[in-house]
Coordinates of C-alpha atoms in Angstrom, one line a residue:
V1 CA 6.7 4.6 6.2
V2 CA 6.6 0.9 5.4
S3 CA 7.7 -0.4 2.0
S4 CA 6.3 -3.8 1.0
G5 CA 9.6 -4.6 -0.7
I6 CA 13.0 -3.1 -1.2
N7 CA 12.4 0.2 -2.9
A8 CA 14.8 3.2 -2.6
E9 CA 12.1 5.7 -3.4
Y10 CA 10.2 4.8 -0.2
G11 CA 13.4 5.2 1.8
A12 CA 13.8 8.7 0.4
L13 CA 10.2 9.4 1.3
S14 CA 11.0 8.5 4.8
E15 CA 14.0 10.9 4.8
L16 CA 12.0 13.7 3.3
T17 CA 9.2 13.4 5.9
G18 CA 11.4 12.6 8.8
L19 CA 9.3 9.5 9.5
P20 CA 10.9 6.2 10.5
F21 CA 11.3 3.6 7.7
A22 CA 10.6 -0.1 7.8
L23 CA 10.3 -2.7 5.1
I24 CA 8.7 -6.0 4.5
H25 CA 10.9 -8.5 2.8
K26 CA 8.9 -10.9 0.6
E27 CA 10.2 -14.3 -0.4
R28 CA 8.4 -16.0 -3.3
C29 CA 7.8 -19.6 -4.0
P30 CA 9.7 -20.6 -7.1
E31 CA 7.0 -22.9 -8.3
S32 CA 3.9 -20.7 -8.0
G33 CA 5.5 -17.2 -7.8
G34 CA 3.3 -16.6 -4.7
I35 CA 4.7 -15.2 -1.5
S36 CA 5.9 -17.9 0.8
R37 CA 7.2 -15.8 3.6
M38 CA 7.2 -12.1 4.8
T39 CA 9.7 -10.7 7.2
L40 CA 9.4 -7.3 8.9
V41 CA 12.7 -5.3 9.0
G42 CA 12.4 -2.2 11.3
D43 CA 10.6 -1.1 14.4
V44 CA 6.9 -0.2 14.3
R45 CA 5.9 -1.1 17.8
G46 CA 3.3 1.2 19.2
R47 CA 3.3 3.4 16.1
G48 CA 1.0 4.0 13.2
A49 CA 2.4 2.3 10.1
V50 CA 1.7 3.5 6.6
I51 CA 2.3 0.9 3.8
V52 CA 3.3 2.7 0.6
D53 CA 3.2 0.6 -2.6
D54 CA 2.6 0.9 -6.3
M55 CA -0.7 -1.1 -6.6
A56 CA -3.1 -3.5 -5.1
D57 CA -5.1 -6.0 -7.1
T58 CA -6.6 -8.7 -4.8
C59 CA -5.1 -7.0 -1.7
G60 CA -3.7 -10.3 -0.4
T61 CA -0.2 -9.0 -0.1
I62 CA -1.3 -5.7 1.5
L63 CA -3.5 -7.4 4.0
R64 CA -0.9 -10.0 4.8
A65 CA 1.6 -7.2 5.4
A66 CA -0.8 -5.3 7.6
Q67 CA -1.5 -8.4 9.7
L68 CA 2.3 -8.9 10.1
L69 CA 2.8 -5.3 11.2
V70 CA 0.1 -5.7 13.8
D71 CA 0.8 -9.2 15.1
Q72 CA 4.6 -9.4 14.9
G73 CA 5.5 -5.7 14.7
G74 CA 3.1 -4.4 17.3
A75 CA 1.9 -1.5 15.1
A76 CA -0.9 0.6 16.7
T77 CA -2.6 1.1 13.3
V78 CA -1.9 0.3 9.7
E79 CA -2.9 2.4 6.7
A80 CA -2.0 1.9 3.1
V81 CA -1.3 4.5 0.4
L82 CA -1.2 3.0 -3.2
T83 CA -0.7 4.5 -6.6
H84 CA -3.2 2.1 -8.4
G85 CA -6.1 0.4 -6.7
I86 CA -7.1 -2.3 -9.1
L87 CA -9.1 -4.0 -6.3
S88 CA -10.4 -7.1 -8.2
G89 CA -12.2 -10.1 -6.9
G90 CA -13.1 -9.9 -3.3
A91 CA -10.5 -7.2 -2.5
V92 CA -13.0 -4.5 -1.4
T93 CA -14.9 -6.9 0.9
A94 CA -11.6 -8.1 2.4
I95 CA -10.4 -4.5 3.1
E96 CA -13.6 -3.7 4.9
R97 CA -13.6 -7.0 6.8
E98 CA -10.0 -7.1 8.0
D99 CA -9.3 -5.3 11.3
C100 CA -5.6 -5.1 10.7
L101 CA -6.0 -2.4 8.1
T102 CA -7.4 1.0 9.3
S103 CA -7.7 2.7 5.9
M104 CA -6.5 2.5 2.3
C105 CA -6.0 5.5 0.1
V106 CA -5.5 5.0 -3.7
S107 CA -5.1 7.4 -6.6
N108 CA -8.0 8.1 -8.9
S109 CA -6.1 6.5 -11.8
L110 CA -9.0 4.1 -11.7
S111 CA -12.5 5.0 -10.6
Q112 CA -13.3 4.0 -7.1
T113 CA -16.8 5.4 -6.7
G114 CA -18.5 2.1 -6.5
N115 CA -15.8 0.6 -4.3
M116 CA -16.0 3.5 -1.9
N117 CA -19.8 3.0 -1.5
L118 CA -19.0 -0.6 -0.4
C119 CA -16.0 0.1 1.8
R120 CA -15.8 2.9 4.5
K121 CA -12.0 2.4 4.8
L122 CA -11.3 3.3 1.1
S123 CA -10.5 6.8 -0.1
T124 CA -8.8 8.4 -3.1
F125 CA -6.4 11.2 -3.9
D126 CA -6.4 13.1 -7.1
I127 CA -3.5 12.8 -9.6
T128 CA -5.1 14.9 -12.4
G129 CA -2.7 17.8 -11.7
L130 CA 0.4 15.6 -11.9
I131 CA -0.7 14.1 -15.2
L132 CA -1.5 17.5 -16.6
Q133 CA 2.0 18.7 -15.5
E134 CA 3.6 15.8 -17.4
L135 CA 1.5 16.4 -20.5
T136 CA 2.8 19.9 -20.8
K137 CA 6.3 18.5 -21.4
F138 CA 5.3 17.0 -24.7
P139 CA 5.5 19.2 -27.9
C140 CA 2.2 19.0 -29.7

């Protein structure tokens, strides 16, 4: 389990599954707010790495993290599991093109039907049950 930032929930996910945990520390450029440097903390050499994150828009950060995991970390494969796949601009094309990312799975919080037709690496998981469970908590 690889977190693309410091996030306690992903560390807990690692503990629950018994899978090793690593994180990618991001430093941002004060002027632009863009990422100026990424540093891998943890050992992924020879293993499959799964990046867990909340969302991906243009996929620049996810793909840069995947490349870091392969090039510097020695990960055998890199997959990504994300809550929200916004996938704007050329994100879908970039996911399909980049060899560093084996697959990406996003929730169905946004429709991905068209994107999945364009990208064999993209899949979805259903969150309908989770949303329905939460809706039952509201008195109506």
